[in-house]
Structure formats: C-alpha cells, structure tokens
Tab-separated table of C-alpha atoms and ligand atoms in Angstrom:
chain	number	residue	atom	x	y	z
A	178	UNK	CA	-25.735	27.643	15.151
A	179	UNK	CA	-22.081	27.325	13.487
A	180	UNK	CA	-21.881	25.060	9.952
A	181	UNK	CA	-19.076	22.550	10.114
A	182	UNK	CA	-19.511	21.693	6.728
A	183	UNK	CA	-17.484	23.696	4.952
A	184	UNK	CA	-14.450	23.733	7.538
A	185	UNK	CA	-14.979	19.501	7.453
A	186	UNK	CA	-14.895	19.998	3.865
A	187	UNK	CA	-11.627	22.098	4.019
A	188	UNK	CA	-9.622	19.820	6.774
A	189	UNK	CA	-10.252	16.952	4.668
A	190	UNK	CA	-8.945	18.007	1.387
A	191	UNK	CA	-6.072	19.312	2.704
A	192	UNK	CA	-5.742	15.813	4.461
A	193	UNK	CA	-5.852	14.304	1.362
A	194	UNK	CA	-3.224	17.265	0.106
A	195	UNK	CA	-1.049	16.014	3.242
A	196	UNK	CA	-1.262	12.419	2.394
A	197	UNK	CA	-0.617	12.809	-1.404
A	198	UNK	CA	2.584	15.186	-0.471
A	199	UNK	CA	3.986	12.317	2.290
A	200	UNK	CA	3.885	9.609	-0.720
A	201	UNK	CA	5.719	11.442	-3.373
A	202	UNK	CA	8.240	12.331	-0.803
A	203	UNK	CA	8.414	8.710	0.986
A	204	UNK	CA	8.295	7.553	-2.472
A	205	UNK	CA	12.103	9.915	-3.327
A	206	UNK	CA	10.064	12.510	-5.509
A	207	UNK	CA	11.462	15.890	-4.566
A	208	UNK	CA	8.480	18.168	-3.579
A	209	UNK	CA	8.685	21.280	-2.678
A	210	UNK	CA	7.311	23.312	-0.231
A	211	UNK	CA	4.358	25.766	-1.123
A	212	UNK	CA	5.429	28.523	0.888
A	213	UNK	CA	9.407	28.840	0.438
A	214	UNK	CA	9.549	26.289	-2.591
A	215	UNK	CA	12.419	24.999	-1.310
A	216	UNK	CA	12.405	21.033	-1.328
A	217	UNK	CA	10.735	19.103	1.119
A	218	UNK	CA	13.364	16.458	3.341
A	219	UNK	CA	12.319	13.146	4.990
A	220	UNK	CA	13.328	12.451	8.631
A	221	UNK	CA	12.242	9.120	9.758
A	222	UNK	CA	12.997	8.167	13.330
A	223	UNK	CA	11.965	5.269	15.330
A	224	UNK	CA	9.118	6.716	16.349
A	225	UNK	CA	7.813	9.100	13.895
A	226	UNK	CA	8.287	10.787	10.229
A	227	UNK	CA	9.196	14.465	9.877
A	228	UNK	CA	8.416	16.029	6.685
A	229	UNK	CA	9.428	19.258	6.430
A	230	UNK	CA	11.188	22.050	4.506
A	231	UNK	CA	14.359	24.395	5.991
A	232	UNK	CA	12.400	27.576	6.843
A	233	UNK	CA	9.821	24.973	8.900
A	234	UNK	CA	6.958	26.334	6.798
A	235	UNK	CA	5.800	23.107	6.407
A	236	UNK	CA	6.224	20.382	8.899
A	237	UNK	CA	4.806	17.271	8.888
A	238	UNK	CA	4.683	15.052	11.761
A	239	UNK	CA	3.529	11.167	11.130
A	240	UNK	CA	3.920	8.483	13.423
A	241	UNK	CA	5.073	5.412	12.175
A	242	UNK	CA	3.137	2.540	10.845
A	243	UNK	CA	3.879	-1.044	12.153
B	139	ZN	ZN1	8.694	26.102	3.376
C-alpha cells in the first residue's frame, strides 16, 4: 500500500507557494525566480496568465478568473 500523505502534504504547500508567488507578482512586486533568480514577468492574455522567468525555469500557467 503507497501513503499519499506526505506527497498531498507536499503538492499542497507548494500550491500555497504558487499562489503566494502569483499575488506578489499580479500585485507589481518583482519576484524572482528560485532557480535562475532572475525576475519573474507577468503575461496576461485573454485567456490565461503566464508567470514565468527567461530561462522558463519557472512557468506558471493560470487561467483567468471571470
Ligand atoms: Zn528561472
């Protein structure tokens, strides 16, 4: 038998991690990425949000809220 728990556990804090990195950036706080530590830019399309940095290390991919 495999334990979720701990992988649950993981996914959601880095959910939370995700969610807390899409406000400071929607909110025009430079963040930067993790990885490269280069800043994080904001693409919002009609569709969707891109957050992501130049090396694509981090990419975000949101679709919008009505
Ligand atoms: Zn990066």
């Amino acid at each position: 038998m495999i334990d979720f728990s701990d992988l649950e556990k993981r996914q959601k804090n880095s959910f939370g991690q995700q969610k807390q990195l899409i406000k400071q950036v929607m909110a025009g706080r430079k963040v930067l990425c993790a990885h490269c530590q280069q800043p994080l830019t904001l693409q919002t399309q009609p569709e969707f949000v891109v957050i992501c940095c130049p090396d694509k290390c981090t990419e975000l991919m949101l679709t919008a809220e009505k």
